[in-house]
Amino acid sequence: MNPQLQLMLQQAIQAFQGGNFDSADLILKRVLRVDSKNLPALHILGLIKASEANYREAADLLGRAARISPNDASIQYNLAKTLADSGNDQDALGHHKKAVALAPNNPEAWLNYGKTASNLGRYEDALVLYSNALSLRSDYVEAAINKGATLKELKRFDEAIAHYDKALSLKPDYHEASWNKSLSLLLRGDFENGLPLYESRWDSNKISEIIGKNFFDEPTWLGVQSLQGKTILLYGEQGLGDFIQFSRYAKLVSDLGAKVILETPKPLANLMENLVGVSHLVIKGEGFPPFDYQCPILSLPFAFDTNIYSIPMGNPYLTSRPNEVAEWNLKLGEKRKKRVGLVWSSVSSFKDDAKRSLRLIDFVRALPLEGFEYICLQKELKECDKEFFESYKNIRFFGDELGSFSDTAALIDNLDLVISTCTSVPHLSAALGKETWVLLSHVPDWRWLLDRVDSPWYQSMKLYRQSIIGDWGDPLENIKVDLLSLIQ
């Protein structure tokens, strides 16, 4: 390497190590214009682009570096991590394998290999990889919590909880471990121990940022102080389905003598207008009237010391607008068959969306062609479904006519049954008192518990569960059998 390039490269490395990525970026690009195969420049610039979440360019740079030096463990490691972070888990696997082969004593390499395997649903493989990381570093808390999460996906809950406890013994303020432990406890129906630990979500900056933490000067009410004559703000967190499910607690809060202000997401505003117990409705983003206490809506089960037997059913606790129901009745036309509302996927950016979404071409295996009129309750279709939907012709679609959840509720009130994956729609349907069948993944969200076919949260709901990880065959076949029984 000529002396000038060597000097530039040293300057770039110093800038990179000092955190001055912009300066390093400029210098490294100048180096590569002169020497397009300069290995350190490709590697470091790739790391900079990965840190900026510019994964496509990062993967290109690191891939070029890996082709020049295929036996460089750090390049293979960084390329694998970049591909995995960008969602290209399948492409990342080979580079993870090379990274651990070249540097078998690097626990971080085994950990990231395990993360990618887990993301691909290869849970047994992931357990081995996390175990390898822990064998190299017994106090590796991140490996312990990731192994716990993988054990949970395999329904090995005692072992999962033991690994969360191990992580907490190593790092008592590891709030993500407490949060994950709570989810396993709640899934098993252990609300007494799970709900207090569920509050740890607010102690984790990472989790609370994702689920929507609010900051108030007013104290949080968790069931201790008297609410007689007081005003309390209840506000939403997490998803729209969560809001619908736990809004039922507004009445219980009101029954304690409180005036209840409910902050609602805008799509749910019309739907929540007549929710029993609410004195004042505020759309999220607007100002609040004065209040004495506040409580996030998913903390209400804890505040009321809820257990599996004391869940407030109050079914139905939501109602649709009669004029909108009448409008949808006219729009649907004369009814000649049983009407079934359908949701098979969502367009959510939720990390585990793939676990709860089906392709339409697979979902229709559950639908008898005769005896039913099918109505799509999804406002949008995924790209992978559009071509099949156009050719299938057996499902009515209203798209933008479903302007809000109030519209969806009114449409549902014109149906006989709703069949849905785990999205916000089955919460809405069952809260309206409509018969609702829900398809659930092998290990579902904690609110659906384990094994049972009914839900203690909704009287009108029936659950259809995967018996094999990622395999929708059994639940789809069981739904088809039950649908056919309705017309025999």
Coordinates of C-alpha atoms in Angstrom, one line a residue:
M1 CA 0.0 0.0 0.0
N2 CA 1.4 3.4 -0.9
P3 CA 2.3 5.7 2.0
Q4 CA -0.5 8.2 1.2
L5 CA -3.2 5.5 1.4
Q6 CA -1.6 4.1 4.5
L7 CA -1.8 7.5 6.2
M8 CA -5.4 8.0 5.1
L9 CA -6.4 4.6 6.4
Q10 CA -4.7 5.4 9.8
Q11 CA -6.7 8.7 9.9
A12 CA -9.9 6.8 9.1
I13 CA -9.3 4.2 11.8
Q14 CA -8.6 6.9 14.4
A15 CA -11.8 8.7 13.4
F16 CA -13.8 5.5 13.6
Q17 CA -12.4 4.5 17.0
G18 CA -13.1 8.0 18.2
G19 CA -16.7 7.8 17.1
N20 CA -16.4 10.3 14.3
F21 CA -18.1 8.1 11.7
D22 CA -18.8 10.9 9.2
S23 CA -15.1 11.8 8.9
A24 CA -14.1 8.1 8.7
D25 CA -16.8 7.5 6.1
L26 CA -15.4 10.3 3.8
I27 CA -11.8 9.1 4.2
L28 CA -12.6 5.5 3.6
K29 CA -14.5 6.3 0.4
R30 CA -11.5 8.2 -0.9
V31 CA -9.3 5.1 -0.1
L32 CA -11.7 2.8 -2.0
R33 CA -11.8 5.1 -5.0
V34 CA -8.0 4.5 -5.3
D35 CA -8.0 0.9 -4.1
S36 CA -11.4 -0.8 -4.5
K37 CA -10.1 -4.0 -2.8
N38 CA -8.6 -2.4 0.3
L39 CA -9.7 -4.8 3.0
P40 CA -9.6 -2.6 6.1
A41 CA -11.4 0.1 4.3
L42 CA -14.2 -2.3 3.1
H43 CA -14.5 -3.8 6.6
I44 CA -14.6 -0.6 8.6
L45 CA -16.9 1.2 6.1
G46 CA -19.2 -1.8 6.3
L47 CA -19.3 -1.5 10.0
I48 CA -20.2 2.2 9.8
K49 CA -23.0 1.5 7.3
A50 CA -24.3 -1.3 9.6
S51 CA -24.3 1.1 12.6
E52 CA -26.5 3.5 10.5
A53 CA -28.9 0.6 9.7
N54 CA -27.9 1.0 6.0
Y55 CA -27.8 -2.8 5.8
R56 CA -27.8 -3.2 2.0
E57 CA -24.7 -1.1 1.6
A58 CA -23.1 -2.7 4.7
A59 CA -23.7 -6.2 3.4
D60 CA -22.3 -5.3 0.0
L61 CA -19.1 -3.9 1.6
L62 CA -18.6 -6.7 4.0
G63 CA -19.4 -9.3 1.3
R64 CA -16.7 -7.8 -0.8
A65 CA -14.3 -8.0 2.1
A66 CA -15.3 -11.6 2.8
R67 CA -14.6 -12.6 -0.8
I68 CA -11.1 -11.1 -0.5
S69 CA -10.4 -12.7 2.8
P70 CA -12.8 -15.6 3.4
N71 CA -10.9 -16.9 6.4
D72 CA -11.1 -13.7 8.4
A73 CA -13.4 -14.6 11.4
S74 CA -14.3 -11.0 12.3
I75 CA -15.4 -10.2 8.8
Q76 CA -17.6 -13.3 8.6
Y77 CA -19.0 -12.5 12.1
N78 CA -19.9 -8.9 11.1
L79 CA -21.3 -9.9 7.7
A80 CA -23.5 -12.6 9.4
K81 CA -24.7 -10.1 12.0
T82 CA -25.5 -7.5 9.3
L83 CA -27.4 -9.9 7.2
A84 CA -29.4 -11.1 10.3
D85 CA -30.1 -7.5 11.4
S86 CA -31.5 -6.7 8.0
G87 CA -33.8 -9.7 8.1
N88 CA -31.8 -11.9 5.7
D89 CA -31.5 -14.6 8.3
Q90 CA -31.2 -17.5 5.8
D91 CA -28.3 -15.8 4.0
A92 CA -26.7 -15.1 7.4
L93 CA -26.6 -18.7 8.5
G94 CA -23.6 -19.7 6.3
H95 CA -21.5 -16.8 7.5
H96 CA -22.4 -17.5 11.1
K97 CA -21.2 -21.1 10.6
K98 CA -17.9 -19.9 9.1
A99 CA -17.4 -17.4 11.9
V100 CA -17.7 -20.0 14.7
A101 CA -15.5 -22.4 12.7
L102 CA -12.8 -19.8 12.4
A103 CA -13.2 -18.5 15.9
P104 CA -14.8 -21.3 18.0
N105 CA -13.8 -19.6 21.3
N106 CA -15.8 -16.4 20.6
P107 CA -19.0 -16.5 22.7
E108 CA -20.5 -13.6 20.8
A109 CA -20.3 -15.5 17.5
W110 CA -22.2 -18.4 19.0
L111 CA -24.8 -16.1 20.5
N112 CA -25.5 -14.4 17.2
Y113 CA -25.6 -17.7 15.4
G114 CA -28.2 -18.8 17.9
K115 CA -30.3 -15.7 17.5
T116 CA -30.5 -16.2 13.7
A117 CA -31.3 -19.9 14.1
S118 CA -34.1 -18.9 16.6
N119 CA -35.5 -16.3 14.2
L120 CA -35.8 -19.0 11.6
G121 CA -37.7 -21.3 14.0
R122 CA -34.7 -23.7 14.4
Y123 CA -35.1 -23.8 18.1
E124 CA -33.4 -27.0 18.9
D125 CA -30.3 -25.8 16.9
A126 CA -30.5 -22.5 18.7
L127 CA -30.4 -24.2 22.1
V128 CA -27.1 -25.9 21.2
L129 CA -25.6 -22.6 20.0
Y130 CA -26.6 -20.7 23.1
S131 CA -25.3 -23.5 25.2
N132 CA -22.0 -23.2 23.4
A133 CA -21.9 -19.5 24.2
L134 CA -22.6 -20.2 27.9
S135 CA -19.9 -22.9 28.0
L136 CA -17.4 -20.3 26.9
R137 CA -18.7 -17.6 29.3
S138 CA -20.9 -18.9 32.1
D139 CA -21.9 -15.4 33.2
Y140 CA -23.1 -14.4 29.7
V141 CA -26.5 -13.0 30.7
E142 CA -27.6 -12.3 27.1
A143 CA -27.0 -15.9 26.2
A144 CA -29.0 -17.0 29.2
I145 CA -32.0 -14.9 28.4
N146 CA -32.0 -15.9 24.8
K147 CA -31.8 -19.5 25.7
G148 CA -34.7 -19.0 28.0
A149 CA -36.7 -17.4 25.2
T150 CA -36.0 -20.4 23.0
L151 CA -37.0 -22.9 25.7
K152 CA -40.3 -21.0 26.0
E153 CA -40.9 -21.5 22.2
L154 CA -40.4 -25.2 22.9
K155 CA -42.9 -25.1 25.8
R156 CA -40.1 -26.0 28.2
F157 CA -41.3 -23.3 30.7
D158 CA -39.6 -24.5 33.9
E159 CA -36.2 -24.5 32.1
A160 CA -37.0 -21.2 30.5
I161 CA -37.8 -19.6 33.8
A162 CA -34.6 -21.1 35.3
H163 CA -32.6 -19.4 32.6
Y164 CA -34.3 -16.0 33.3
D165 CA -33.5 -16.5 37.0
K166 CA -29.9 -17.3 36.0
A167 CA -29.7 -14.0 34.1
L168 CA -31.2 -12.1 37.0
S169 CA -28.8 -13.7 39.5
L170 CA -25.9 -12.4 37.3
K171 CA -27.5 -9.0 36.7
P172 CA -30.4 -8.2 39.1
D173 CA -31.4 -5.1 37.2
Y174 CA -31.7 -7.0 33.9
H175 CA -35.3 -5.9 33.4
E176 CA -35.7 -7.7 30.0
A177 CA -35.2 -11.0 31.9
S178 CA -37.9 -10.1 34.4
W179 CA -40.2 -9.2 31.6
N180 CA -39.6 -12.4 29.8
K181 CA -40.0 -14.4 33.0
S182 CA -43.4 -12.7 33.5
L183 CA -44.6 -13.8 30.0
S184 CA -43.9 -17.4 30.8
L185 CA -45.6 -17.2 34.1
L186 CA -48.7 -15.5 32.6
L187 CA -48.8 -18.0 29.7
R188 CA -49.1 -20.8 32.3
G189 CA -51.9 -18.9 34.1
D190 CA -49.8 -17.9 37.1
F191 CA -51.2 -14.4 37.3
E192 CA -50.4 -14.1 41.0
N193 CA -46.6 -14.1 40.3
G194 CA -46.7 -13.0 36.6
L195 CA -48.6 -9.8 36.9
P196 CA -46.4 -8.1 39.5
L197 CA -43.3 -9.0 37.3
Y198 CA -45.1 -7.8 34.2
E199 CA -44.7 -4.3 35.6
S200 CA -40.9 -4.6 35.0
R201 CA -41.7 -3.5 31.4
W202 CA -41.5 0.1 32.6
D203 CA -38.1 -0.4 34.1
S204 CA -36.6 -1.4 30.8
N205 CA -35.8 1.5 28.5
K206 CA -35.8 -0.8 25.5
I207 CA -39.2 -2.4 26.3
S208 CA -41.0 0.7 27.5
E209 CA -39.9 2.6 24.4
I210 CA -41.4 0.0 22.2
I211 CA -44.7 -0.4 24.0
G212 CA -45.3 3.4 24.6
K213 CA -44.3 4.8 27.9
N214 CA -45.8 8.1 29.0
F215 CA -44.4 10.4 31.6
F216 CA -46.6 12.2 34.1
D217 CA -46.2 14.2 37.3
E218 CA -49.3 12.6 38.7
P219 CA -48.7 9.3 40.5
T220 CA -49.4 5.9 39.0
W221 CA -52.3 4.1 40.6
L222 CA -51.8 0.4 41.0
G223 CA -54.7 -0.5 43.3
V224 CA -53.4 0.9 46.6
Q225 CA -54.8 4.4 47.0
S226 CA -58.5 5.2 47.4
L227 CA -60.1 6.5 44.2
Q228 CA -63.3 7.8 45.9
G229 CA -63.9 11.2 44.5
K230 CA -60.7 11.2 42.5
T231 CA -60.1 11.5 38.8
I232 CA -57.8 9.0 37.0
L233 CA -56.4 8.9 33.5
L234 CA -56.3 5.5 31.8
Y235 CA -54.0 5.4 28.8
G236 CA -53.2 2.8 26.1
E237 CA -50.0 0.9 25.4
Q238 CA -48.9 -1.8 23.0
G239 CA -51.5 -2.6 20.3
L240 CA -55.1 -1.9 19.4
G241 CA -56.1 -5.4 20.4
D242 CA -54.6 -4.9 23.8
F243 CA -56.5 -1.6 24.3
I244 CA -59.8 -3.3 23.3
Q245 CA -59.1 -6.3 25.6
F246 CA -58.3 -4.3 28.7
S247 CA -60.7 -1.4 28.3
R248 CA -63.2 -3.6 30.1
Y249 CA -61.5 -2.5 33.4
A250 CA -62.7 1.1 33.0
K251 CA -66.0 0.1 34.7
L252 CA -64.2 -1.5 37.6
V253 CA -62.2 1.7 38.1
S254 CA -65.3 3.8 38.0
D255 CA -67.0 1.5 40.5
L256 CA -64.3 2.5 43.0
G257 CA -65.8 6.0 42.9
A258 CA -63.4 7.5 40.4
K259 CA -64.1 9.7 37.4
V260 CA -62.4 8.0 34.5
I261 CA -60.6 9.8 31.7
L262 CA -59.8 7.4 28.9
E263 CA -57.1 8.3 26.3
T264 CA -57.9 6.3 23.2
P265 CA -56.1 5.8 19.9
K266 CA -57.9 7.7 17.2
P267 CA -59.0 4.5 15.2
L268 CA -60.9 3.4 18.3
A269 CA -62.4 6.7 19.4
N270 CA -65.9 6.2 18.0
L271 CA -66.0 2.7 19.3
M272 CA -65.1 3.7 22.9
E273 CA -67.6 6.5 23.1
N274 CA -70.1 4.4 25.0
L275 CA -67.7 2.3 27.0
V276 CA -69.3 1.8 30.5
G277 CA -67.3 3.6 33.2
V278 CA -65.7 6.3 31.1
S279 CA -66.6 9.9 32.0
H280 CA -64.3 11.7 29.6
L281 CA -62.8 10.4 26.3
V282 CA -59.6 11.9 25.0
I283 CA -58.0 11.1 21.6
K284 CA -54.3 10.3 21.9
G285 CA -52.3 13.4 21.2
E286 CA -54.8 15.8 22.5
G287 CA -54.5 17.5 25.9
F288 CA -55.9 16.1 29.2
P289 CA -58.2 17.7 31.8
P290 CA -56.8 17.7 35.3
F291 CA -56.5 14.3 37.0
D292 CA -55.2 12.9 40.3
Y293 CA -53.8 9.5 39.2
Q294 CA -52.9 7.7 36.0
C295 CA -52.5 4.1 35.0
P296 CA -51.5 2.3 31.8
I297 CA -54.3 0.1 30.7
L298 CA -52.3 -3.2 30.9
S299 CA -51.5 -2.5 34.5
L300 CA -55.1 -2.7 35.5
P301 CA -55.2 -6.5 35.9
F302 CA -52.4 -6.2 38.4
A303 CA -54.1 -3.3 40.2
F304 CA -57.2 -5.4 40.6
D305 CA -55.2 -8.4 41.7
T306 CA -56.7 -10.4 38.8
N307 CA -56.3 -14.2 38.7
I308 CA -57.4 -16.8 36.2
Y309 CA -60.8 -17.1 38.0
S310 CA -61.5 -13.4 38.6
I311 CA -61.1 -12.0 35.0
P312 CA -63.9 -9.6 34.5
M313 CA -65.9 -11.0 31.6
G314 CA -68.6 -8.4 31.1
N315 CA -69.4 -9.7 27.7
P316 CA -70.4 -7.9 25.5
Y317 CA -68.8 -4.7 26.8
L318 CA -68.6 -2.8 23.4
T319 CA -71.4 -1.8 21.1
S320 CA -71.6 -0.7 17.6
R321 CA -73.6 2.3 16.3
P322 CA -77.1 1.2 15.2
N323 CA -77.1 3.6 12.1
E324 CA -73.8 2.1 10.9
V325 CA -75.1 -1.4 11.4
A326 CA -78.1 -0.5 9.3
E327 CA -75.8 1.0 6.6
W328 CA -73.7 -2.2 6.4
N329 CA -76.9 -4.3 6.3
L330 CA -77.9 -2.4 3.1
K331 CA -74.5 -2.6 1.7
L332 CA -74.2 -6.3 2.1
G333 CA -77.6 -6.9 0.5
E334 CA -80.0 -9.8 0.9
K335 CA -78.7 -12.5 3.1
R336 CA -78.9 -16.0 1.7
K337 CA -76.1 -17.9 3.6
K338 CA -74.3 -17.7 6.9
R339 CA -72.0 -14.8 6.8
V340 CA -68.4 -15.3 8.1
G341 CA -65.9 -12.5 8.6
L342 CA -62.3 -13.4 7.9
V343 CA -58.8 -12.2 9.0
W344 CA -55.8 -14.3 7.9
S345 CA -53.0 -11.9 8.3
S346 CA -52.0 -8.4 9.3
V347 CA -49.7 -5.7 7.8
S348 CA -48.2 -5.0 11.2
S349 CA -44.5 -4.3 11.7
F350 CA -44.8 -6.4 14.9
K351 CA -41.6 -8.5 15.2
D352 CA -43.4 -11.9 15.4
D353 CA -46.0 -11.1 12.8
A354 CA -45.0 -14.1 10.7
K355 CA -46.1 -16.4 13.6
R356 CA -49.6 -15.2 13.5
S357 CA -50.2 -14.5 9.8
L358 CA -51.1 -17.0 7.1
R359 CA -51.0 -16.8 3.3
L360 CA -54.5 -16.6 1.9
I361 CA -53.8 -19.6 -0.4
D362 CA -53.3 -21.7 2.8
F363 CA -56.1 -20.1 4.8
V364 CA -58.8 -20.9 2.3
R365 CA -58.2 -24.6 3.0
A366 CA -60.5 -24.1 6.0
L367 CA -63.3 -22.6 4.0
P368 CA -66.0 -24.8 2.5
L369 CA -67.1 -23.3 -0.9
E370 CA -70.8 -24.0 -0.3
G371 CA -73.1 -22.7 2.4
F372 CA -71.2 -19.5 3.5
E373 CA -70.7 -16.0 2.4
Y374 CA -67.2 -14.8 3.3
I375 CA -66.4 -11.2 4.2
C376 CA -62.8 -9.9 4.5
L377 CA -62.4 -7.8 7.6
Q378 CA -58.9 -6.8 6.7
K379 CA -58.6 -3.2 5.5
E380 CA -55.4 -4.1 3.5
L381 CA -54.0 -7.2 1.7
K382 CA -50.4 -8.2 1.7
E383 CA -48.6 -8.3 -1.7
C384 CA -48.2 -12.0 -1.4
D385 CA -52.0 -12.4 -1.3
K386 CA -53.2 -10.0 -3.9
E387 CA -52.9 -12.2 -7.0
F388 CA -54.6 -15.2 -5.4
F389 CA -57.3 -13.0 -3.9
E390 CA -58.2 -11.6 -7.4
S391 CA -58.5 -15.1 -8.8
Y392 CA -60.3 -16.7 -5.8
K393 CA -63.5 -14.6 -6.1
N394 CA -65.1 -16.1 -3.0
I395 CA -64.4 -13.4 -0.4
R396 CA -66.0 -10.0 -0.5
F397 CA -63.5 -7.1 0.2
F398 CA -64.4 -3.6 1.3
G399 CA -60.9 -2.1 1.9
D400 CA -61.1 1.7 2.5
E401 CA -64.8 1.5 3.3
L402 CA -63.6 0.2 6.7
G403 CA -62.5 3.7 7.8
S404 CA -62.3 3.0 11.5
F405 CA -62.9 0.2 14.1
S406 CA -66.5 1.6 14.4
D407 CA -67.1 0.6 10.8
T408 CA -65.6 -2.8 11.4
A409 CA -67.7 -3.3 14.5
A410 CA -70.9 -2.4 12.5
L411 CA -69.9 -4.9 9.8
I412 CA -69.2 -7.6 12.3
D413 CA -72.7 -7.1 13.8
N414 CA -74.1 -8.1 10.4
L415 CA -72.2 -11.4 10.5
D416 CA -72.8 -14.8 12.1
L417 CA -69.2 -15.7 12.9
V418 CA -65.7 -14.2 12.8
I419 CA -62.6 -16.4 12.1
S420 CA -59.3 -14.7 12.6
T421 CA -55.6 -15.0 13.4
C422 CA -54.3 -13.2 16.5
T423 CA -54.9 -9.6 15.5
S424 CA -57.0 -6.8 16.9
V425 CA -60.1 -8.0 15.1
P426 CA -61.0 -11.0 17.3
H427 CA -60.7 -8.8 20.3
L428 CA -63.2 -6.5 18.8
S429 CA -65.5 -9.3 17.6
A430 CA -65.6 -11.1 21.0
A431 CA -65.9 -7.8 22.9
L432 CA -69.1 -7.2 20.8
G433 CA -70.3 -10.7 21.9
K434 CA -70.0 -12.2 18.4
E435 CA -69.0 -15.8 18.0
T436 CA -65.3 -15.7 17.3
W437 CA -62.8 -18.4 16.3
V438 CA -59.1 -17.6 16.7
L439 CA -56.1 -19.4 15.1
L440 CA -53.1 -19.5 17.5
S441 CA -49.5 -20.3 17.0
H442 CA -47.8 -23.1 18.9
V443 CA -46.8 -20.7 21.7
P444 CA -49.2 -17.8 21.6
D445 CA -49.3 -14.5 23.4
W446 CA -49.7 -14.9 27.2
R447 CA -53.4 -13.8 27.2
W448 CA -54.4 -17.0 25.3
L449 CA -52.9 -19.3 27.9
L450 CA -52.1 -22.9 27.0
D451 CA -54.0 -25.9 25.7
R452 CA -57.5 -24.8 26.4
V453 CA -60.0 -24.3 23.5
D454 CA -61.9 -21.4 25.3
S455 CA -60.8 -18.1 26.6
P456 CA -61.5 -16.8 30.2
W457 CA -61.4 -13.3 28.7
Y458 CA -64.2 -13.8 26.2
Q459 CA -67.3 -16.0 26.5
S460 CA -68.0 -16.2 22.8
M461 CA -64.5 -17.2 21.7
K462 CA -63.1 -20.6 20.6
L463 CA -59.4 -21.2 20.1
Y464 CA -57.7 -23.3 17.4
R465 CA -54.1 -24.0 18.2
Q466 CA -51.1 -25.3 16.3
S467 CA -50.0 -28.7 17.5
I468 CA -46.7 -28.4 15.7
I469 CA -44.5 -25.3 15.5
G470 CA -45.3 -23.3 12.4
D471 CA -47.9 -25.9 11.1
W472 CA -51.4 -24.5 10.5
G473 CA -52.7 -27.9 9.1
D474 CA -54.5 -29.0 12.3
P475 CA -56.2 -25.8 13.2
L476 CA -57.3 -25.2 9.6
E477 CA -58.7 -28.7 9.3
N478 CA -60.5 -28.4 12.7
I479 CA -62.1 -25.1 11.6
K480 CA -63.3 -26.7 8.3
V481 CA -64.9 -29.5 10.2
D482 CA -66.7 -27.1 12.6
L483 CA -67.8 -24.9 9.7
L484 CA -69.3 -27.9 7.9
S485 CA -71.2 -28.9 11.1
L486 CA -73.0 -25.5 11.0
I487 CA -74.7 -26.3 7.7
Q488 CA -75.5 -30.0 8.2

